[in-house]
Amino acid sequence: MNSELEIFLESDLLEKYLLGETNTLETARVEHFINKYPEAKAMYRELENNLEGYTKTFAVKAPTDVKQRVLKLVSEETVKLITPAKKSSWFYVAASVAALLFCAASTYLFNQNKFLEAQNFNFATEIKNLKNDLVFTNANLEDMKSKYALLNNPETQKYVMNGNQRAKKLKTVAYINAKERLSLINVVSLPELDEEQVFQMWANVNGKMVSLGTLEKADKKLLALPYQENMSSYNITIEPKGYKGQATVENMVATIDFNQ
Amino acid sequence: MSTVLESHIVELIREKNEKGMSLLYDYYGDTLFGIAFKVTKDEDLAKDVLQESLLKIWNKIDSYDQEKSKLFTWIFRITRNTAIDKIRSANLKADQEIQMEVSNVYSVGIESFQPDHMDVKKHLNALDEKYQVVLDALFFQGLTQQEASEALDIPLGTIKSRLKIGLRELKKVFDPSILTILIIVLLK
């Protein structure tokens, strides 16, 4: 007998293999010998027969209820295999969950989009308003600059106009630049009048009184007045609202004579 | 059991035909239940082991290779390992003293050996007890060779040789020609 085979048969590998207790390496070795040597194969078959005979001596009548239970279980398993539709129920559940998630996500994104659109519109409106404010502020700044330039112009004359007995609280300051043909008035204070009365501003041009409009409280702001050529004085009268007539001396409450 | 019948059972179970399981139970059920009872020493546990083992056989039939071993060897391993796992998980093993008595001690209470094996069993007792003790420890107590060596206080090398010789001595019991001679001698 081959010495390799002899050593193998003398070891307990075949017996361990019979009981299923060999590791992967040992299993490979045993199967190699069984496939290579008919003697090893025959020995293994003999051990298998001996094992079967030996264990049969311990046979005990198997309970019939176990057989019934096992057959019922394998029958149910077979039914499941034949009807795979049940097995795929998880797929429908997963698909339903996915669809619900998709709907929820779509609704959320749609609402989010609407919200962002509204925000975008608000921002655009705010930017437009800011631009308008900027234009207005720039215009005011230019106006202020021009007024400041006028006030600082050496050609500009300053005239203080105080009210008479009928309007003691009336106090205005006028700035006239004949060269630039500009005139400004700063209404410092105005007395209270009846609701039906207004302060009327006049310019004496070549001996004729020309209406320059009514005088309103302006919180000490500089107001531009229409400049008139050959103007000799500014006059303020108290007149009824909407008055279209001529200025009268009786109604005069303040005057500035440019010739003085 | 003929090889033809073995192949037929395997084929039916592979096709998931319940008839295969029914045949398996009829031809091997008693032996498998005997193995389960021998290991667990408890009738209810043995029933559970038998049921679990049969379902494993049903589910794992595709891993069985007819070229490598007999069907019985394969189902014996499944049943034996299932039984050992069962007693280990039930923490029964620690409570059990290793009983090295001859195997017929364990069958008290549900004694119902198959008539076909009664004579064989009687002759099995002719096998030297020192071999029976080792085979019993390794086959039915779930002990490794090292564990059996420690439990029986026998050197590992002796365990190995007794397993080898014991299994081969069984040939004298199960070899049909020798068995026939034994029966003739006994009848005389």
XYZ file of C-alpha atoms in Angstrom, chain A residues 26-128:
103
model
C -8.931 18.539 6.521
C -12.090 18.159 4.417
C -10.153 19.004 1.273
C -7.453 16.480 2.242
C -9.959 13.681 2.928
C -11.865 14.306 -0.307
C -8.573 14.312 -2.190
C -7.700 10.834 -0.851
C -11.222 9.489 -1.422
C -11.171 10.670 -5.022
C -7.602 9.511 -5.648
C -7.481 6.122 -3.893
C -10.214 3.470 -4.310
C -9.030 1.971 -1.004
C -9.815 5.213 0.803
C -13.192 5.421 -0.900
C -14.019 1.849 0.034
C -12.954 2.440 3.622
C -15.152 5.516 3.807
C -18.144 3.640 2.366
C -17.562 0.931 4.942
C -17.512 3.489 7.742
C -20.737 5.024 6.415
C -22.442 1.633 6.401
C -21.172 0.896 9.888
C -22.410 4.255 11.158
C -25.849 3.654 9.657
C -26.037 0.159 11.120
C -24.774 1.311 14.495
C -27.182 4.230 14.849
C -30.113 2.138 13.647
C -29.684 0.024 16.741
C -30.879 3.055 18.713
C -33.962 3.575 16.554
C -37.122 4.507 18.450
C -40.591 4.608 16.933
C -40.931 8.156 15.661
C -44.110 9.935 16.790
C -46.697 10.331 14.039
C -47.658 13.845 15.177
C -44.176 15.077 14.243
C -44.643 13.674 10.745
C -48.019 15.418 10.415
C -46.562 18.737 11.603
C -43.565 18.520 9.281
C -45.692 17.617 6.277
C -48.065 20.507 7.084
C -45.140 22.956 7.360
C -43.492 21.868 4.111
C -46.892 21.928 2.412
C -47.437 25.547 3.500
C -43.951 26.413 2.292
C -44.665 24.808 -1.062
C -47.887 26.831 -1.387
C -45.901 29.983 -0.705
C -43.390 29.049 -3.399
C -46.174 28.359 -5.895
C -47.820 31.728 -5.172
C -44.901 34.148 -5.300
C -47.311 37.088 -5.525
C -47.559 37.021 -1.742
C -43.811 37.161 -1.462
C -43.745 40.362 -3.478
C -46.248 42.140 -1.227
C -43.305 43.945 0.339
C -42.677 45.457 -3.081
C -46.144 47.019 -3.175
C -45.733 48.314 0.350
C -42.351 49.794 -0.567
C -43.810 51.288 -3.774
C -46.735 52.810 -1.843
C -44.398 54.295 0.740
C -42.172 55.662 -2.024
C -45.204 57.184 -3.787
C -46.398 58.820 -0.543
C -42.926 60.165 0.124
C -42.766 61.489 -3.435
C -46.170 63.235 -3.019
C -45.135 64.725 0.317
C -41.805 65.884 -1.103
C -43.517 67.381 -4.188
C -46.056 69.281 -2.047
C -43.300 70.548 0.199
C -41.175 71.675 -2.747
C -44.199 73.305 -4.459
C -45.011 75.283 -1.294
C -41.365 76.155 -0.861
C -41.245 77.404 -4.450
C -44.359 79.555 -3.903
C -42.864 80.997 -0.725
C -39.585 81.798 -2.464
C -41.435 83.398 -5.380
C -43.365 85.639 -2.947
C -40.136 86.518 -1.151
C -38.481 87.283 -4.465
C -41.366 89.602 -5.399
C -41.109 91.365 -2.015
C -37.373 91.826 -2.427
C -37.846 93.195 -5.954
C -40.486 95.661 -4.652
C -38.208 96.715 -1.807
C -35.313 97.229 -4.170
C -37.556 99.321 -6.456
